[in-house]
Each structure stands twice: as C-alpha cells, then as structure tokens.
PDB file of C-alpha atoms in Angstrom:
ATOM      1  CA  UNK A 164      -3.247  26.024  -0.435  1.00 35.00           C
ATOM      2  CA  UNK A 165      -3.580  25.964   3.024  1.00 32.00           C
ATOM      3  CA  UNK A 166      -6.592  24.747   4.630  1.00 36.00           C
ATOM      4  CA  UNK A 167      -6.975  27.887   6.403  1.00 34.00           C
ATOM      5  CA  UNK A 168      -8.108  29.655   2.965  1.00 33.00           C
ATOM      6  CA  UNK A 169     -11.310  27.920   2.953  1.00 34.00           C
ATOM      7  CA  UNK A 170     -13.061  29.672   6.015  1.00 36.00           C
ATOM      8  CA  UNK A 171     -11.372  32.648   8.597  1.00 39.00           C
ATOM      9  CA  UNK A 172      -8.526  31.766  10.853  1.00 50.00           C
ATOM     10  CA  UNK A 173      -9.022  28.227  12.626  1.00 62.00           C
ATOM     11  CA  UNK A 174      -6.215  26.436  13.242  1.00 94.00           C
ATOM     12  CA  UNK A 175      -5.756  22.832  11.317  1.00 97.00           C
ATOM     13  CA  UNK A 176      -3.887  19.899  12.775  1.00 98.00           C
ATOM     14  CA  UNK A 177      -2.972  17.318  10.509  1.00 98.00           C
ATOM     15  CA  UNK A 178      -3.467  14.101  12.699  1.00 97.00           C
ATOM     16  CA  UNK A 179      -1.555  10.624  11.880  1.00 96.00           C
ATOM     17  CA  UNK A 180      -3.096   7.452  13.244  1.00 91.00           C
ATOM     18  CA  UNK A 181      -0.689   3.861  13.762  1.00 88.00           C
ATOM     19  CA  UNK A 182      -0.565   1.204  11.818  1.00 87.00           C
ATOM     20  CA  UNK A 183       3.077  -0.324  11.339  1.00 87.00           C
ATOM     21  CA  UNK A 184       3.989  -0.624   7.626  1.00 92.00           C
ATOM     22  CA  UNK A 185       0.595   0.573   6.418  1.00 94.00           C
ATOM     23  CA  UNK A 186       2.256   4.083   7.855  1.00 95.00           C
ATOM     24  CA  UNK A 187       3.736   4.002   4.330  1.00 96.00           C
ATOM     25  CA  UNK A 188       0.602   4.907   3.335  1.00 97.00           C
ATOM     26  CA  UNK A 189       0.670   7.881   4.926  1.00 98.00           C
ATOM     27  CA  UNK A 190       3.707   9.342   3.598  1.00 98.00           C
ATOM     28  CA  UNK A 191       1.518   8.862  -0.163  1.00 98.00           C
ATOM     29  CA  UNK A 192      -0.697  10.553   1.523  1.00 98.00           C
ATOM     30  CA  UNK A 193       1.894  13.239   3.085  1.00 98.00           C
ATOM     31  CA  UNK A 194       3.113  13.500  -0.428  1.00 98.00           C
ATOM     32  CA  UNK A 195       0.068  14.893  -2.575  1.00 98.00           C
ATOM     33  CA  UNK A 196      -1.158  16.811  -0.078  1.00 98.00           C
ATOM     34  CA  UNK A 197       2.282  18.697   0.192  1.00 97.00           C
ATOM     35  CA  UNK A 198       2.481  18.691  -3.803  1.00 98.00           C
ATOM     36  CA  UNK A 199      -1.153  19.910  -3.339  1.00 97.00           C
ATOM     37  CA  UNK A 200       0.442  22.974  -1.107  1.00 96.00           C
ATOM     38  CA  UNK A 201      -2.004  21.617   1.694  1.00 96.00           C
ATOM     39  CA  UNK A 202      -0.390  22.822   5.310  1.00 90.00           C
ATOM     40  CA  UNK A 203      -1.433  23.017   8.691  1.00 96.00           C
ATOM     41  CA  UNK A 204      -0.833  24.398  11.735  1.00 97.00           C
ATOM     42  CA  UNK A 205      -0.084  21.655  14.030  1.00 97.00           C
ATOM     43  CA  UNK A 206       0.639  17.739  13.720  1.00 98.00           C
ATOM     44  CA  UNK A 207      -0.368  15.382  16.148  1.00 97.00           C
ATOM     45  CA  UNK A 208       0.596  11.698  15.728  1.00 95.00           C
ATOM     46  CA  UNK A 209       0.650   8.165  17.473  1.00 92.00           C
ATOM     47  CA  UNK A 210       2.292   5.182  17.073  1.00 89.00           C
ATOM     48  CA  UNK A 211       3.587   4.742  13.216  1.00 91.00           C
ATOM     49  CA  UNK A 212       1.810   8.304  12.992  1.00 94.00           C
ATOM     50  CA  UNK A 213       4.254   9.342  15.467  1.00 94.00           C
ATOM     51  CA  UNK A 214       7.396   8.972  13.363  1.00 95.00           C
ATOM     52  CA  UNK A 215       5.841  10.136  10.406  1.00 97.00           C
ATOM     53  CA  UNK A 216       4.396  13.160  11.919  1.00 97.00           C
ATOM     54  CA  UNK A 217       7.897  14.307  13.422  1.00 97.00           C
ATOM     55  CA  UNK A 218       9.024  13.783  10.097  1.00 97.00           C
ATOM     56  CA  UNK A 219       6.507  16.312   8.420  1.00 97.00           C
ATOM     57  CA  UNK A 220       6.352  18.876  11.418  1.00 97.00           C
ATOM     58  CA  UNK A 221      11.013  18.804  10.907  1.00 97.00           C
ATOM     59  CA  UNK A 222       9.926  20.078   7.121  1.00 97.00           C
ATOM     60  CA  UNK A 223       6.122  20.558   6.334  1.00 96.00           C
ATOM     61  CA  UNK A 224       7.249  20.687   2.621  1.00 96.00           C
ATOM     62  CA  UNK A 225       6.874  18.543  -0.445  1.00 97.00           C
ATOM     63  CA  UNK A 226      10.840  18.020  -0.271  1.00 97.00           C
ATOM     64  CA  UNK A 227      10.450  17.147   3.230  1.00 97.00           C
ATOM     65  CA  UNK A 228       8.102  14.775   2.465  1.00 98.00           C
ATOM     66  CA  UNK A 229      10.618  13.012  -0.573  1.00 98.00           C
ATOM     67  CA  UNK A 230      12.760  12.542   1.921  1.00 97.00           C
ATOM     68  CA  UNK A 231      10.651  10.550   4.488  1.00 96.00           C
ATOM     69  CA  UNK A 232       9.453   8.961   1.282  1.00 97.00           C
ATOM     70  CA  UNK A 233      13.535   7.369   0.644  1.00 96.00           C
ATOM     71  CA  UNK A 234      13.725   6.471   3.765  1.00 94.00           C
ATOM     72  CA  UNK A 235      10.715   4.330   3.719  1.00 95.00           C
ATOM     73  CA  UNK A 236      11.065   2.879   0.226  1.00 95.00           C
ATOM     74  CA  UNK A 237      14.627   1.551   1.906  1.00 92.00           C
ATOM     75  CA  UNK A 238      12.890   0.002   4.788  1.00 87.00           C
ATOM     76  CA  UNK A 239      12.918  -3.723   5.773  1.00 80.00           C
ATOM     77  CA  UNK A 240      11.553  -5.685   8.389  1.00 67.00           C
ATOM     78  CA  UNK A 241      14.191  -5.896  10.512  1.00 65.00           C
ATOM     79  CA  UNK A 242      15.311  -2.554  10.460  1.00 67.00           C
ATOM     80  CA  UNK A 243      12.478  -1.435  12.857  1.00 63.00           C
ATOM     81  CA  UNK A 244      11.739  -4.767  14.231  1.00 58.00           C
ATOM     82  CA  UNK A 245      15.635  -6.393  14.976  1.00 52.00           C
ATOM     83  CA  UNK A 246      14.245 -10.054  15.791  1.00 51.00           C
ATOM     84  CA  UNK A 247      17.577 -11.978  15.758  1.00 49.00           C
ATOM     85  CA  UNK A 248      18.224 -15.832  17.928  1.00 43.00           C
ATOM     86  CA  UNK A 249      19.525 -13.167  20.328  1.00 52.00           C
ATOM     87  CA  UNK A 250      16.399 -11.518  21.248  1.00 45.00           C
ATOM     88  CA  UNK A 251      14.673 -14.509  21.180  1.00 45.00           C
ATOM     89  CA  UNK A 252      16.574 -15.885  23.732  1.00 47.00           C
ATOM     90  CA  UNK A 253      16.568 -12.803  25.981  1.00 48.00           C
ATOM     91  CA  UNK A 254      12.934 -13.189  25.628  1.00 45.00           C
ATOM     92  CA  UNK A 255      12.743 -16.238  26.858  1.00 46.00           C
ATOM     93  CA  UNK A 256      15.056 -15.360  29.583  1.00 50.00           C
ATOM     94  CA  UNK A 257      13.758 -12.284  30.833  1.00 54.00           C
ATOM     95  CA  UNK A 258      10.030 -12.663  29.984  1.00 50.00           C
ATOM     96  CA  UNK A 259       9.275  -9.313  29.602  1.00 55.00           C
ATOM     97  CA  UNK A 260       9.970  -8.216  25.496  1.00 53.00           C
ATOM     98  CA  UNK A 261      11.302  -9.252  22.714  1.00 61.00           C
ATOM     99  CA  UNK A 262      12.463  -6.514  20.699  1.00 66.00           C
ATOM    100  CA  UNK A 263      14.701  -4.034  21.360  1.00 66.00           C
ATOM    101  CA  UNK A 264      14.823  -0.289  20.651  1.00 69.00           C
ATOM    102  CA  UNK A 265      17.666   0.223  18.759  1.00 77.00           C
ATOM    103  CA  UNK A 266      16.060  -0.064  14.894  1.00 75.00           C
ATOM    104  CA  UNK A 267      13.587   2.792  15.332  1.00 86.00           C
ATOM    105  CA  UNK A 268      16.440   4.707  17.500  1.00 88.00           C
ATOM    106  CA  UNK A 269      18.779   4.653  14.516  1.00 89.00           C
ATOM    107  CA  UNK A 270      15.919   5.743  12.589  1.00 88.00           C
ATOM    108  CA  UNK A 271      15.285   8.874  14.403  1.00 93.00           C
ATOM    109  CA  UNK A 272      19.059   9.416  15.108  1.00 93.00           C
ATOM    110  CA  UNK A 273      19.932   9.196  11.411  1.00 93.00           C
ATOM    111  CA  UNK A 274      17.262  11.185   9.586  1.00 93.00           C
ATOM    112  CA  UNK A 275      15.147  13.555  12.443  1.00 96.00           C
ATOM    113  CA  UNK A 276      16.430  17.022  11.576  1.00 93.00           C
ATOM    114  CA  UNK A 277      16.302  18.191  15.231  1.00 97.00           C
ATOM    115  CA  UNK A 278      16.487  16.437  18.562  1.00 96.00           C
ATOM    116  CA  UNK A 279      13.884  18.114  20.592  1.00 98.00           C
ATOM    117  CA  UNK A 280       9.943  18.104  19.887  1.00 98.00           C
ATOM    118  CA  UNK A 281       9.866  22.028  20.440  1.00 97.00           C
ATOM    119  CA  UNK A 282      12.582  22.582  17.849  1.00 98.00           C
ATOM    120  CA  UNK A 283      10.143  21.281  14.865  1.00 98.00           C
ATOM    121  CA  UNK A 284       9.457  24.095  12.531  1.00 97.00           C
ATOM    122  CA  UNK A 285       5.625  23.142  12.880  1.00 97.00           C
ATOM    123  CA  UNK A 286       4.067  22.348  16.491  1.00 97.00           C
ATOM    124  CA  UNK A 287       4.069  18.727  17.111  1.00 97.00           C
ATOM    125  CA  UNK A 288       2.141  16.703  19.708  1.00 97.00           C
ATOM    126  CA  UNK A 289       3.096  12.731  19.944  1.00 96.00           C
ATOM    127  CA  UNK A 290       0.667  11.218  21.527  1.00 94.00           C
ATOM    128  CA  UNK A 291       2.010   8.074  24.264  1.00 93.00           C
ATOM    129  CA  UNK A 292       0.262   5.765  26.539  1.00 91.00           C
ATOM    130  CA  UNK A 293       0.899   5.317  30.344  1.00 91.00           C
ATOM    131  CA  UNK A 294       0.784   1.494  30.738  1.00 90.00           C
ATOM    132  CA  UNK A 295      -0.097   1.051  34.182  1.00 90.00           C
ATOM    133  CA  UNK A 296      -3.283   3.858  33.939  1.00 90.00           C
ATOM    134  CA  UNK A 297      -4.087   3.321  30.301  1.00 87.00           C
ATOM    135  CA  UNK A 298      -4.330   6.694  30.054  1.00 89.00           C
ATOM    136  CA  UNK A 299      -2.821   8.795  26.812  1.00 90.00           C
ATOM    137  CA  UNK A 300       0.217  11.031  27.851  1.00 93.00           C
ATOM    138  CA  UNK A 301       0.700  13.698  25.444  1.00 94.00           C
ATOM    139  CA  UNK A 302       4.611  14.689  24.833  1.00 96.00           C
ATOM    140  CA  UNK A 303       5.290  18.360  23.260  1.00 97.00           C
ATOM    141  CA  UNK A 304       8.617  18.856  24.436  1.00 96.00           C
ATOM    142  CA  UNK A 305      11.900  17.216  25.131  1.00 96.00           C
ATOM    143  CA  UNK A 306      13.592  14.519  23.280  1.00 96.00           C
ATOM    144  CA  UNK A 307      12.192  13.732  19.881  1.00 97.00           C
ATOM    145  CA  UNK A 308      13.664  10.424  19.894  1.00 95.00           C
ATOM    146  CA  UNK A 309      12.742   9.196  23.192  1.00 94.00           C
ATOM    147  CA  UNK A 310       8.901  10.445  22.301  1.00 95.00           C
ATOM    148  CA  UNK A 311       8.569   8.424  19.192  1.00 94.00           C
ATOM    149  CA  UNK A 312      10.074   5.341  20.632  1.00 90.00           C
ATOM    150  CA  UNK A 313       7.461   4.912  23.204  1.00 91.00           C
ATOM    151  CA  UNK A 314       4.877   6.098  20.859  1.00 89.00           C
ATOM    152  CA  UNK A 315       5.455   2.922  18.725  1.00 87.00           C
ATOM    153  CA  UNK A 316       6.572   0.729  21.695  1.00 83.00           C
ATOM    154  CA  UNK A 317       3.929  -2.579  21.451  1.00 78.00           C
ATOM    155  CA  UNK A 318       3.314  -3.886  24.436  1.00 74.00           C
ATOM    156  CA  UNK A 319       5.007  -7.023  24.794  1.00 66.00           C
ATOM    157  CA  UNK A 320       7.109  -6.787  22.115  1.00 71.00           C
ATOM    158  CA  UNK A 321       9.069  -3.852  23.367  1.00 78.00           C
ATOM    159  CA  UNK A 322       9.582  -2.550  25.983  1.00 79.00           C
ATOM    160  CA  UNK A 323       8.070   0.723  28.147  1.00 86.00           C
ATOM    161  CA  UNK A 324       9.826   3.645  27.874  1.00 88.00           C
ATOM    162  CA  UNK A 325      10.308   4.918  31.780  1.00 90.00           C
ATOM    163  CA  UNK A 326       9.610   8.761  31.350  1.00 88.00           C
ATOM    164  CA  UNK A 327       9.530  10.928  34.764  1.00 87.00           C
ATOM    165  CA  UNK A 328       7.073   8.935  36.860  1.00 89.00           C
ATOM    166  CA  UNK A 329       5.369   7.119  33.952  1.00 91.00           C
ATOM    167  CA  UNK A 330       6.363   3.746  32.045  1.00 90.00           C
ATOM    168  CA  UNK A 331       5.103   4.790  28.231  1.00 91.00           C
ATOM    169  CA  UNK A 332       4.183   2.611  25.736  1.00 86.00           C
ATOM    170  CA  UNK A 333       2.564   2.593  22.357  1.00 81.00           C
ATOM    171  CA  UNK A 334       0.028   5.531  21.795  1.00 72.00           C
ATOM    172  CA  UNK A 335      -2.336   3.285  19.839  1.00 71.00           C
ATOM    173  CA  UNK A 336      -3.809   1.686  23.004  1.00 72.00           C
ATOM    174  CA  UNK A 337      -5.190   5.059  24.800  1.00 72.00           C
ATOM    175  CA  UNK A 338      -5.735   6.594  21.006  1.00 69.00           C
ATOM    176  CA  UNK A 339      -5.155   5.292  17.965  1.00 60.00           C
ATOM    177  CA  UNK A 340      -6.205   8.310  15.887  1.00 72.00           C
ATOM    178  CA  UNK A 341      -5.198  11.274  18.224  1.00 88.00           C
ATOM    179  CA  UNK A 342      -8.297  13.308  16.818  1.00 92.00           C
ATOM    180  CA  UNK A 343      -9.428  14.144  20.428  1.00 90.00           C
ATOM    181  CA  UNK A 344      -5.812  15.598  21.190  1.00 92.00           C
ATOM    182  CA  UNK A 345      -5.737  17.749  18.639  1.00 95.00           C
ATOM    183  CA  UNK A 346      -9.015  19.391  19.715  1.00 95.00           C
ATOM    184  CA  UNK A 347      -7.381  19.211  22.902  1.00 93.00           C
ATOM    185  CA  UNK A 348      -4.574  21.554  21.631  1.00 94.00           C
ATOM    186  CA  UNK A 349      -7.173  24.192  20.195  1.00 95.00           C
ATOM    187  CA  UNK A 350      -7.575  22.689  16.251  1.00 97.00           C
ATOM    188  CA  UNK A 351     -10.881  23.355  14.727  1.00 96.00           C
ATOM    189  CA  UNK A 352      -9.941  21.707  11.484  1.00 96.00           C
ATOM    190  CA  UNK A 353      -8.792  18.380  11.265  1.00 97.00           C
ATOM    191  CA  UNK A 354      -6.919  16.662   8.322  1.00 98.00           C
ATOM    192  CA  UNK A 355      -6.585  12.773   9.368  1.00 96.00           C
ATOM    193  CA  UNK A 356      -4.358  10.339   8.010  1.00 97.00           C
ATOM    194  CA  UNK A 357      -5.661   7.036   8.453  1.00 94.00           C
ATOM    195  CA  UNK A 358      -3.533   3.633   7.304  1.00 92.00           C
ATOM    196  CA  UNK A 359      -6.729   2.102   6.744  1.00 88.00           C
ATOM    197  CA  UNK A 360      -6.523  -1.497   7.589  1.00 87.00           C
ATOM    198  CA  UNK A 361      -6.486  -4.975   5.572  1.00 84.00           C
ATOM    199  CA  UNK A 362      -9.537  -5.559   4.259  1.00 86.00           C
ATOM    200  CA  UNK A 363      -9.324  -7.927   1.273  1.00 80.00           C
ATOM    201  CA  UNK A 364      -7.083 -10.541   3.191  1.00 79.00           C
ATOM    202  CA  UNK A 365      -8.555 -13.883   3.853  1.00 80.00           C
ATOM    203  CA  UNK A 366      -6.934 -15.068   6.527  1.00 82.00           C
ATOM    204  CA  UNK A 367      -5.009 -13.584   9.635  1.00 78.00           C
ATOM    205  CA  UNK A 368      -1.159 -12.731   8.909  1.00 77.00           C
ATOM    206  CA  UNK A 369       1.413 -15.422  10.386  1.00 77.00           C
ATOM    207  CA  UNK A 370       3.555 -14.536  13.468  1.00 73.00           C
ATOM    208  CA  UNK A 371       2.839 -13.355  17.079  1.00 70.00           C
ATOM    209  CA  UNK A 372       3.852  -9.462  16.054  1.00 70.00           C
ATOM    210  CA  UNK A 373       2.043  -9.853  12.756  1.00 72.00           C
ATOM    211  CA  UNK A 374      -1.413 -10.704  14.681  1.00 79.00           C
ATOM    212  CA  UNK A 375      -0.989  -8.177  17.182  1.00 73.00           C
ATOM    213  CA  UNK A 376      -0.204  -5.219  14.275  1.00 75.00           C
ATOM    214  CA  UNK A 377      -2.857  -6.711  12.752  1.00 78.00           C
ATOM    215  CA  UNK A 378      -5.444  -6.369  15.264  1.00 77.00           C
ATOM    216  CA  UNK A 379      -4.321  -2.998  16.099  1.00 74.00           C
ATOM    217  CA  UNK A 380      -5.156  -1.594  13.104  1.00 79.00           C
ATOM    218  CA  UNK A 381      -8.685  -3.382  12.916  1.00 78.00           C
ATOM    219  CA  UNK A 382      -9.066  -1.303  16.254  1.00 76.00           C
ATOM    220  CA  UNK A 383      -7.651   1.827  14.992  1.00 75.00           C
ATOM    221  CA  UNK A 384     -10.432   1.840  12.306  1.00 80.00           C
ATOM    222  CA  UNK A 385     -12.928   1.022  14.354  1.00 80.00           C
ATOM    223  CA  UNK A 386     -11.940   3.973  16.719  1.00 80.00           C
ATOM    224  CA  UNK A 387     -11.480   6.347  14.384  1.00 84.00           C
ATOM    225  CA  UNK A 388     -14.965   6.114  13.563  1.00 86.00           C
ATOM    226  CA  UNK A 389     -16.509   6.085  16.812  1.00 86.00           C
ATOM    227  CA  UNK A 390     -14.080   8.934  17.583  1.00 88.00           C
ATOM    228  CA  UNK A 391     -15.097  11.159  14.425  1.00 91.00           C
ATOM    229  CA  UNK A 392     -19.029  10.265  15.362  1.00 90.00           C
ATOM    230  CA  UNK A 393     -18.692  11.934  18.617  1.00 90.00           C
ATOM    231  CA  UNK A 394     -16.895  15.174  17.200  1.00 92.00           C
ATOM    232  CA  UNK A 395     -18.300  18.178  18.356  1.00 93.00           C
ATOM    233  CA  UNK A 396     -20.366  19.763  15.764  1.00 93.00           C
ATOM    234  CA  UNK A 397     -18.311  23.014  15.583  1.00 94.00           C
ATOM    235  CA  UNK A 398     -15.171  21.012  14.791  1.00 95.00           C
ATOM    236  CA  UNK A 399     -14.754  20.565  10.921  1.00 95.00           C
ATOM    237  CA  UNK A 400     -12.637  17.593   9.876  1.00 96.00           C
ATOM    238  CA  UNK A 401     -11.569  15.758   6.567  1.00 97.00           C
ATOM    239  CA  UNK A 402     -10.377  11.916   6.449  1.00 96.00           C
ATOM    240  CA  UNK A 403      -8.318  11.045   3.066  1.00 97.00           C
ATOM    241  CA  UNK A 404      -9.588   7.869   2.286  1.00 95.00           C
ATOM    242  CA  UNK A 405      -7.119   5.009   2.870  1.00 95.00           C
ATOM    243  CA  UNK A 406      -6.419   2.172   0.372  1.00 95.00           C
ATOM    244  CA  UNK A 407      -8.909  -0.369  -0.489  1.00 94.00           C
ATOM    245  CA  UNK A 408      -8.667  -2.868  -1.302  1.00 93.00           C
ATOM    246  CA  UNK A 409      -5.541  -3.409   1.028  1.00 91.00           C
ATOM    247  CA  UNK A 410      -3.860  -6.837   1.209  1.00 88.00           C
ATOM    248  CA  UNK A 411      -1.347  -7.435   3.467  1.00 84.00           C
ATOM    249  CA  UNK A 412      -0.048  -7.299   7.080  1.00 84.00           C
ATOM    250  CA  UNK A 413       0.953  -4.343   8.965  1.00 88.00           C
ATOM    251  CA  UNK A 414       3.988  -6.048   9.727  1.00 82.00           C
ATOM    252  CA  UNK A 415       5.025  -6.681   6.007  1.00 89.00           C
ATOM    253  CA  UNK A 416       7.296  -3.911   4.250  1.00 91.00           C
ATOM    254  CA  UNK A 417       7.886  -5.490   1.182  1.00 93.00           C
ATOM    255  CA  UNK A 418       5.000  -3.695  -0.708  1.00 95.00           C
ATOM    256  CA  UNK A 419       6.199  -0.190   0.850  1.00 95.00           C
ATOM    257  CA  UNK A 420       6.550   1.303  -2.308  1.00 96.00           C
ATOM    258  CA  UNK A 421       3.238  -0.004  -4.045  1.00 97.00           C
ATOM    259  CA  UNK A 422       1.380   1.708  -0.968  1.00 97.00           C
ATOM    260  CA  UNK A 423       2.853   4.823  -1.462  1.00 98.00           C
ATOM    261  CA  UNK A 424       2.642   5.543  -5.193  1.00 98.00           C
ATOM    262  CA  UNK A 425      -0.959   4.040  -4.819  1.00 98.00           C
ATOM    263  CA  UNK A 426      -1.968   6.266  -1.924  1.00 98.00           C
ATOM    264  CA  UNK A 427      -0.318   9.137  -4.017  1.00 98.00           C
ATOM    265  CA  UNK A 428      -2.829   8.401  -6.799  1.00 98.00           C
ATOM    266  CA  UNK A 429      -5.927   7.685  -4.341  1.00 98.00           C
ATOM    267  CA  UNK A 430      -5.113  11.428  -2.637  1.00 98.00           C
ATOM    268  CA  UNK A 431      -4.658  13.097  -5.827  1.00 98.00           C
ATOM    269  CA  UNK A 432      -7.977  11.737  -7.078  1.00 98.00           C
ATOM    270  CA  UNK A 433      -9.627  12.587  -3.441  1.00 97.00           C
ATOM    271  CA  UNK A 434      -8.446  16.736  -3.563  1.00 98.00           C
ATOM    272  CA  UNK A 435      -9.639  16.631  -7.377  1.00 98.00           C
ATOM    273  CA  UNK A 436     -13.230  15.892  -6.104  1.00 97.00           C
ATOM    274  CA  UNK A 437     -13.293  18.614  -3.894  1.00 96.00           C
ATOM    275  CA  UNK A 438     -12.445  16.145  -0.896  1.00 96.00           C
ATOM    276  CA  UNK A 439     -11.073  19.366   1.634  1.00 96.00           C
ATOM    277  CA  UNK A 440     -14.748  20.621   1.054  1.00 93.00           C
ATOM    278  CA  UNK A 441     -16.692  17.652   1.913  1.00 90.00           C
ATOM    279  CA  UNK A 442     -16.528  16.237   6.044  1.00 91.00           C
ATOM    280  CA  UNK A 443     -17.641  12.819   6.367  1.00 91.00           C
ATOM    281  CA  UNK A 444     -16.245   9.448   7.377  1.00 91.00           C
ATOM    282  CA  UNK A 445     -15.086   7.496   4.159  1.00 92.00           C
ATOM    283  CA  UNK A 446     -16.592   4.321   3.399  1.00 89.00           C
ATOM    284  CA  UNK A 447     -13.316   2.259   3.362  1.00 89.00           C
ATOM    285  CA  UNK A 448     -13.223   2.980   7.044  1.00 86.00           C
ATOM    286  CA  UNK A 449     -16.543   1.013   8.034  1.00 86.00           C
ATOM    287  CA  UNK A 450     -16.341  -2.678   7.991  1.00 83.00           C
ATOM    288  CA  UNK A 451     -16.858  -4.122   4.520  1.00 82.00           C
ATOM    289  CA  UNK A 452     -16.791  -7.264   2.567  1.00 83.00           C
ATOM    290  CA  UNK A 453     -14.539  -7.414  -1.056  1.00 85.00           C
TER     291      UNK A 453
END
C-alpha cells in the first residue's frame, strides 16, 4: 500500500528526524511500515535520520529494512562514537573535537549498497548544516558517505566536514525534522519519523555527549511541532507516534533492540487505527508529565 492510493498522484516523502540511538526507533518504525507495504516517493533525512534514510532509499523494502535492523541490534557505543585516552588527549591538544569520523565511516563503507546519493533506488535528500551561516545545505548528489557523516557531525564533538566552500556539520541544528525540505523538493504528503525524545527520565543523562544528544532531541520535538503548525494547509502529513514512555539517553545503545521491537508494535497498532488517514501532531510529541 502505497500512500499514493489514498488520494490522486502527490508525491510522499518519508522524512527522518535525529536523535542518536533513539534512531533505532525509527528502523521499528521503518519496519512495519515496509511489512505494511507503505512506500514513498522520496526520503529526506538529518542527522541519525540521515543514515537511516540512505539505508531505506538503497532498498525501500521490508528486507531492506531487516537488514538495517542487524546492523543496529549489533551496535555499541563506541562503534559510532570511538572515545578512546587517544581522542581525549587530541582533544585536549587540539581544542577543536573529540571524536573522530571513522565509526560512522565504517558504517557506511561496510553496509551502504551504493556510494553515491543519486545511485539510491529511491530519491534521497540528506539534509546538512553550514556552520559558519547556520543555514541547512541540502546534499542530493555525490558521495553518500561523506553526506551522512556531516549530517550526524555534533558540533564539538566532531568535526565539520569541509564540502566545496562550506564547513558542514550536523543537520539537526538548521532542521531537525527536514519537513520543510521535503516540501522544498515538491512532496505533498509527508510520512515523518520522529525518535521522540525521553520523557519519563528524571534526571539529565551523565556525560558531556550524553547532555548535548540529549538536548538535541528535546529541540527536535519541540521543532517538529512548531514546524508541522506552520505547514501549509494544502500539504497533508502523518507523524507515527514515537515511544512513550521513553527512558533513556540518546547516547545509550544498550536498549537498541527493546526500541525497535517496541516501536514495531506501537506502528502496527498506529496503521490498525487508520493512522495514514488521520493528520495531526501526536500527543507524545508535546511536552508532558509521566
């Protein structure tokens, strides 16, 4: 079922928001809706949303999907965020970031079937930030790889990707939830992918990366409304609700698998209401209380 077969022609863009290891929420998401036979026409993706996205638009399928799904469920910490005594002291040498590149290079250079955006089977649109401007650079071509990197590139903890005359970082600052990109682009249905953010934790997670993830995604939520509240009313868009209650930091990815097979369950549930019929921002994405 595409989305398509609801009403004419218009083209849907699936759009994937950041949100470190909440993104394995996503790929629950990812998963019913591809079990579900939901497709779309586009993908447009920043930050964690990014890598995911690429994934999908290499092999919009339910298999596709599986195997995005293995690769997360084998995840650690450090395989997308090396800290070693190393780094740390480079840090403190240099002053300028503390984690390199390389985890979510191998990533990408060990699982990305294709190198280039344009080669995707399904358009995809990763949206970056210019760190001097602020402003979101949108990359649609050229290397997959280098795209993604400075899509998820924090800001102080690694590094700006130089790219032509730009210095790109993480696509989360300029926009967290690409929705306006994808309107950009010519969709007039939207399928967003939140991570949704933690809202039953009690106290801020520990660490300097942890805080900053953290408060990204508090942002990202609180964007993605405002965002969606703006929406022109000819543009027709449906959020899947993210998990909630959601303990937990962004930077954790030892409960990978329970937020998949969860957000599997929550998705299901969602398209057996009728949730690709009904537009509307879900409650778990306002501020709340638990």
């Amino acid at each position: 079922m595409s989305l398509s077969d609801h009403a004419g022609p218009a083209r849907t863009a699936l759009v994937l928001a950041g949100g470190g290891s909440f993104g394995a929420i996503q790929v629950g998401m990812m998963h019913s809706l591809a079990a579900h036979g939901v497709s779309a026409d586009m993908v447009v993706g920043s930050s964690v949303g990014a890598l995911n996205g690429a994934y999908f638009a290499g092999d919009p399928t339910l298999k596709g999907v599986l195997q995005l799904e293995t690769i997360w469920r084998g995840l650690t910490r450090h395989d997308v965020f090396p800290i070693t005594w190393r780094t740390l002291a480079g840090f403190l040498w240099r002053r300028d970031f503390l984690i390199p590149h390389d985890g979510i290079a191998k990533l990408i250079d060990d699982h990305l079937p294709y190198r280039d955006l344009q080669d995707a089977r399904l358009p995809v649109h990763i949206v970056t930030t210019d760190i001097v401007t602020g402003e979101a650079v949108v990359l649609s071509e050229g290397s997959a790889a280098q795209a993604i990197i400075a899509s998820t590139a924090i800001p102080g903890a690694f590094a700006p990707v130089r790219y032509k005359d730009f210095y790109l970082a993480d696509g989360a600052i300029s926009s967290n939830t690409p929705i306006k990109v994808a309107v950009k682009m010519g969709a007039r249905r939207l399928i967003i992918l939140p991570t949704g953010y933690a809202c039953a934790t009690n106290a801020p997670p520990v660490g300097a990366v942890a805080n900053v993830l953290h408060a990204l995604t508090l942002l990202i939520a609180r964007q993605l409304v405002s965002e969606l509240e703006d929406l022109a009313p000819d543009i027709e868009y449906y959020v899947v609700p993210p998990l909630c209650p959601l303990v937990g930091s962004p930077y954790d990815f030892s409960r990978t698998a329970d937020h998949i097979e969860r957000a599997i369950r929550s998705t299901d549930a969602w398209l057996a209401q009728n949730g690709l019929e009904q537009t509307g921002i879900p409650d778990e994405m306002r501020p709340h209380n638990h």
